[in-house]
CSV table of C-alpha atoms in Angstrom, one decimal:
chain,number,residue,atom,x,y,z
B,2,LEU,CA,84.6,77.9,95.3
B,3,ASP,CA,83.4,77.2,98.8
B,4,ILE,CA,85.6,79.8,100.5
B,5,GLU,CA,83.1,80.6,103.2
B,6,GLN,CA,83.7,77.4,105.2
B,7,PHE,CA,87.3,78.3,105.7
B,8,LEU,CA,86.5,81.9,106.7
B,9,ARG,CA,83.8,80.6,109.1
B,10,ALA,CA,86.4,78.3,110.7
B,11,ILE,CA,88.9,81.1,111.1
B,12,MET,CA,86.2,83.3,112.6
B,13,ALA,CA,85.1,80.7,115.1
B,14,ALA,CA,88.7,80.3,116.3
B,15,ASP,CA,89.3,84.1,116.4
B,16,SER,CA,86.5,86.5,115.8
B,17,GLY,CA,89.0,89.3,115.5
B,18,LEU,CA,90.5,87.9,112.4
B,19,VAL,CA,87.4,87.6,110.1
B,20,SER,CA,84.2,89.7,110.1
B,21,GLU,CA,80.9,89.1,108.3
B,22,HIS,CA,82.1,91.7,105.8
B,23,ASP,CA,85.2,89.7,105.2
B,24,VAL,CA,83.0,86.6,104.5
B,25,GLU,CA,81.1,88.7,101.9
B,26,ILE,CA,84.3,89.9,100.3
B,27,GLY,CA,85.5,86.3,100.2
B,28,ARG,CA,82.4,85.0,98.5
B,29,LEU,CA,82.7,87.8,95.9
B,30,ALA,CA,86.3,86.8,95.3
B,31,GLY,CA,85.3,83.1,95.0
B,32,ALA,CA,82.5,84.0,92.5
B,33,TYR,CA,84.9,85.9,90.2
B,34,HIS,CA,87.8,83.4,90.5
B,35,ASP,CA,88.3,81.8,87.1
B,36,THR,CA,85.7,84.0,85.5
B,37,VAL,CA,88.2,84.4,82.7
B,38,GLN,CA,89.5,81.0,81.4
B,39,VAL,CA,91.6,81.5,78.3
B,40,TRP,CA,94.0,78.8,77.2
B,41,ARG,CA,96.4,78.0,74.3
B,42,LYS,CA,97.2,74.8,72.6
B,43,LYS,CA,100.6,73.5,73.6
B,44,LYS,CA,102.2,71.2,71.0
B,45,VAL,CA,105.4,69.2,71.7
B,46,MET,CA,106.9,66.1,70.4
B,47,ASP,CA,106.7,63.3,72.9
B,48,ARG,CA,107.9,59.7,72.4
B,49,GLY,CA,107.5,60.0,68.6
B,50,PHE,CA,104.0,61.6,68.7
B,51,GLU,CA,102.8,65.2,68.7
B,52,LYS,CA,101.3,65.8,72.1
B,53,VAL,CA,98.6,68.5,72.3
B,54,THR,CA,97.5,69.8,75.7
B,55,ARG,CA,95.7,72.8,77.1
B,56,ASP,CA,98.0,75.4,78.6
B,57,ARG,CA,96.3,77.9,81.0
B,58,SER,CA,99.4,79.4,82.3
B,59,LYS,CA,100.3,83.1,82.0
B,60,GLY,CA,102.0,84.0,78.8
B,61,GLU,CA,101.7,85.3,75.2
B,62,ASP,CA,99.7,83.6,72.5
B,63,ALA,CA,99.9,84.5,68.8
B,64,GLU,CA,96.2,84.4,68.4
B,65,LYS,CA,94.8,85.3,71.8
B,66,GLY,CA,97.5,87.8,72.9
B,67,GLN,CA,98.6,88.0,76.6
B,68,ILE,CA,97.0,85.3,78.7
B,69,ASP,CA,96.6,86.1,82.4
B,70,ASN,CA,93.4,84.6,83.7
B,71,GLU,CA,93.8,85.6,87.3
B,72,LYS,CA,94.6,89.2,86.5
B,73,ASP,CA,91.7,89.5,84.0
B,74,SER,CA,89.3,87.8,86.5
B,75,ALA,CA,90.4,90.3,89.2
B,76,ILE,CA,89.8,93.2,86.8
B,77,LEU,CA,86.2,92.0,86.3
B,78,ALA,CA,85.7,91.8,90.0
B,79,GLU,CA,87.1,95.3,90.5
B,80,GLN,CA,84.8,96.7,87.8
B,81,PHE,CA,81.8,95.1,89.5
B,82,MET,CA,82.8,96.5,92.9
B,83,ARG,CA,83.4,100.0,91.6
B,84,ALA,CA,80.1,99.9,89.7
B,85,ALA,CA,78.3,98.9,93.0
B,86,ASN,CA,79.9,102.0,94.6
B,87,GLY,CA,78.5,104.2,91.9
B,88,ASN,CA,74.9,104.4,92.9
B,89,GLY,CA,75.4,106.7,95.9
B,90,GLU,CA,76.4,104.0,98.3
B,91,VAL,CA,80.0,102.8,98.9
B,92,PRO,CA,79.7,99.1,100.0
B,93,PHE,CA,83.3,98.4,99.0
B,94,SER,CA,86.3,100.3,100.1
B,95,ASP,CA,89.5,100.5,98.1
B,96,GLY,CA,90.9,98.1,100.7
B,97,ASP,CA,88.1,95.6,99.9
B,98,ILE,CA,88.9,95.8,96.2
B,99,GLN,CA,92.6,95.2,96.8
B,100,THR,CA,91.7,92.2,99.1
B,101,VAL,CA,89.6,90.6,96.4
B,102,LYS,CA,92.3,91.2,93.7
B,103,ARG,CA,95.0,89.7,96.0
B,104,ALA,CA,92.7,86.7,96.9
B,105,ILE,CA,92.2,85.9,93.2
B,106,ASP,CA,95.9,86.3,92.6
B,107,ALA,CA,96.6,83.9,95.5
B,108,THR,CA,95.3,81.1,93.3
B,109,VAL,CA,98.1,81.4,90.7
B,110,ALA,CA,99.7,77.9,90.7
B,111,ALA,CA,103.0,76.3,89.9
B,112,TRP,CA,104.4,72.8,90.1
B,113,ASP,CA,106.1,71.7,93.3
B,114,MET,CA,108.7,69.2,92.2
B,115,GLU,CA,109.6,68.1,95.7
B,116,ASN,CA,106.0,67.3,96.7
B,117,LYS,CA,104.8,66.2,93.2
B,118,THR,CA,101.8,68.5,93.5
B,119,VAL,CA,100.9,72.2,92.9
B,120,ARG,CA,101.6,75.2,95.0
B,121,GLN,CA,100.2,78.7,95.0
B,122,VAL,CA,103.2,81.0,94.4
B,123,ASN,CA,101.6,84.2,95.8
B,124,LEU,CA,100.5,82.8,99.1
B,125,ASN,CA,102.9,83.7,101.9
B,126,LYS,CA,103.2,84.5,105.6
B,127,GLU,CA,101.8,88.0,105.0
B,128,SER,CA,98.6,86.8,103.3
B,129,SER,CA,95.3,87.9,104.8
B,130,PRO,CA,92.7,85.4,106.0
B,131,VAL,CA,90.7,86.0,102.9
B,132,GLU,CA,93.6,85.3,100.6
B,133,THR,CA,94.6,82.2,102.5
B,134,ALA,CA,91.0,80.9,102.5
B,135,MET,CA,90.7,81.5,98.8
B,136,ALA,CA,93.9,79.6,98.0
B,137,LEU,CA,92.9,76.7,100.3
B,138,ALA,CA,89.4,76.5,98.6
B,139,ASP,CA,91.0,76.4,95.2
B,140,LEU,CA,92.9,73.2,95.9
B,141,ALA,CA,90.7,71.6,98.6
B,142,THR,CA,89.3,68.5,96.9
B,143,ALA,CA,91.8,65.9,98.0
B,144,GLY,CA,91.6,67.0,101.6
B,145,ILE,CA,88.0,67.9,102.0
B,146,GLY,CA,86.1,66.4,99.0
B,147,GLY,CA,87.3,62.9,99.6
B,148,GLY,CA,88.1,60.0,97.3
B,149,GLU,CA,85.2,60.0,94.8
B,150,LYS,CA,85.3,63.7,94.3
B,151,PHE,CA,89.1,63.7,94.0
B,152,LEU,CA,89.0,60.9,91.4
B,153,ASP,CA,86.2,62.6,89.4
B,154,GLU,CA,88.1,65.9,89.4
B,155,GLY,CA,91.2,64.2,88.2
B,156,ARG,CA,89.3,62.5,85.3
B,157,ARG,CA,87.7,65.8,84.3
B,158,LEU,CA,91.0,67.7,84.3
B,159,PHE,CA,92.7,64.9,82.3
B,160,ARG,CA,90.0,65.0,79.7
B,161,GLU,CA,90.1,68.8,79.5
B,162,ASP,CA,93.9,69.1,79.4
B,163,ASN,CA,94.8,66.3,77.0
B,164,LEU,CA,93.3,67.7,73.8
B,165,ASP,CA,94.8,65.2,71.4
B,166,ILE,CA,93.4,62.2,73.3
B,167,PHE,CA,90.0,63.8,73.5
B,168,ASP,CA,89.9,64.7,69.8
B,169,ALA,CA,91.1,61.2,68.7
B,170,ILE,CA,88.5,59.4,70.8
B,171,ASN,CA,85.7,61.7,69.6
B,172,SER,CA,86.8,61.8,65.9
B,173,GLY,CA,84.8,58.7,64.9
B,174,GLN,CA,87.9,57.3,63.3
B,175,GLU,CA,89.9,54.2,64.2
B,176,ILE,CA,92.9,55.1,66.3
B,177,PRO,CA,96.1,53.3,65.2
B,178,THR,CA,97.5,50.7,67.7
B,179,ASP,CA,100.7,52.5,68.3
B,180,LYS,CA,98.9,55.7,69.1
B,181,LYS,CA,96.5,53.8,71.4
B,182,ASP,CA,99.6,52.5,73.2
B,183,TYR,CA,101.0,56.0,73.5
B,184,PHE,CA,97.7,57.4,74.9
B,185,LYS,CA,97.5,54.5,77.3
B,186,THR,CA,101.0,55.2,78.6
B,187,ARG,CA,99.9,58.8,79.4
B,188,MET,CA,96.7,57.7,81.0
B,189,VAL,CA,98.5,55.2,83.3
B,190,GLU,CA,101.1,57.8,84.2
B,191,PHE,CA,98.4,60.2,85.2
B,192,LEU,CA,96.8,57.6,87.4
B,193,GLY,CA,100.1,57.0,89.1
B,194,SER,CA,100.5,60.7,89.8
B,195,GLN,CA,97.3,61.0,91.7
B,196,PRO,CA,98.3,59.5,95.0
B,197,HIS,CA,101.4,61.6,95.0
B,198,PHE,CA,99.4,64.7,94.2
B,199,ALA,CA,97.1,64.1,97.2
B,200,ARG,CA,100.1,63.3,99.5
B,201,GLY,CA,101.7,66.5,98.3
B,202,ARG,CA,98.7,68.6,99.1
B,203,GLU,CA,98.7,67.1,102.6
B,204,ALA,CA,102.4,67.9,103.0
B,205,ARG,CA,101.9,71.5,101.9
B,206,LEU,CA,98.9,72.3,104.1
B,207,GLN,CA,100.9,73.5,107.1
B,208,ILE,CA,103.0,75.7,104.8
B,209,GLU,CA,99.8,77.3,103.3
B,210,ILE,CA,98.2,78.1,106.7
B,211,GLU,CA,101.3,79.6,108.4
B,212,SER,CA,99.9,83.1,108.0
B,213,LEU,CA,97.2,82.3,110.5
B,214,PRO,CA,97.5,82.1,114.4
B,215,LYS,CA,97.8,78.6,115.9
B,216,GLU,CA,94.1,78.4,116.9
B,217,ALA,CA,92.9,79.4,113.4
B,218,GLN,CA,95.4,76.9,111.9
B,219,ASP,CA,94.0,74.1,114.0
B,220,ALA,CA,90.5,75.0,113.0
B,221,VAL,CA,91.3,75.0,109.3
B,222,ARG,CA,93.4,71.9,109.6
B,223,SER,CA,90.4,70.0,111.1
B,224,LEU,CA,88.4,70.6,107.9
B,225,PHE,CA,91.0,68.6,105.9
B,226,ASN,CA,90.1,65.2,107.1
B,227,LYS,CA,89.8,63.3,103.8
B,228,PHE,CA,93.4,63.1,102.6
B,229,ALA,CA,93.8,59.5,103.7
B,230,GLU,CA,90.7,58.5,101.8
B,231,SER,CA,91.8,60.3,98.6
B,232,ILE,CA,95.2,58.7,98.8
B,233,GLU,CA,93.8,55.3,99.4
B,234,MET,CA,91.2,55.4,96.7
B,235,SER,CA,93.5,56.8,94.1
B,236,GLN,CA,96.1,54.1,94.9
B,237,GLU,CA,93.5,51.4,94.6
B,238,VAL,CA,92.8,52.6,91.1
B,239,VAL,CA,96.5,52.4,90.2
B,240,ASP,CA,96.7,48.9,91.7
B,241,LYS,CA,93.6,47.7,90.0
B,242,ALA,CA,94.7,49.0,86.6
B,243,GLU,CA,98.0,47.3,87.0
B,244,LYS,CA,96.7,44.0,88.3
B,245,GLU,CA,94.0,43.7,85.6
B,246,LYS,CA,96.2,45.1,82.9
B,247,TRP,CA,93.6,47.6,81.7
B,248,ASN,CA,93.7,48.1,77.9
B,249,PHE,CA,93.1,51.4,76.1
B,250,GLU,CA,89.3,50.9,75.9
B,251,GLU,CA,89.1,50.1,79.6
B,252,LEU,CA,91.1,53.3,80.4
B,253,VAL,CA,88.8,55.3,78.2
B,254,GLY,CA,85.9,53.9,80.2
B,255,TYR,CA,87.5,54.8,83.5
B,256,PHE,CA,88.2,58.4,82.3
B,257,LYS,CA,84.6,58.7,81.2
B,258,TYR,CA,85.2,59.9,77.7
């Protein structure tokens, strides 16, 4: 995660909010974020077919036990920091360790029904600049990466999360027509969700930077100058797929299976 650009922007706006040590702590948190990526298969009946997706949310799995990726990633970061303190030097204080753990925890996400996007449930008005920067960096693609990166990220996540579609395409066996139609419906639904997702991230930006003073908010907001591009390009894909009536094979090509 490129957390440093956010911390540098905050520092430029108010040097009293972020120090060089905070930037170092932020980089460390970004490096350990998502170090642990355990997931379970989620199987549900959907429109007459068994839908199999990747579920990375916190919870219990019969085979893998308790899944809590952010907590487990934070534990690895703490172990590294305490080990670094064990050679006679103490580069990391207990406060540093807690900041890193809270920063990683700030990336825990849930669905925002109102804005049709994701929100980070542990980010709030009391969050430190490092925590805020970490959360922003985790979901920055639509606002900072721009259209092509936003579309590429969406394709990648769709391929990774929809296990049944991936397995069927790569099985080497012919996929029945009714199942192709079912997969096609899910692909088209995902395409349609992308402009809403980007708009939702734009709508939530002010909420997610409210822990910062106004000057720092303005500095961070100025980094997010690609929302319009991401919304426009993702809507163009939706319109093109509808106008040209993309079939299953064309959608497979778009998603780069």
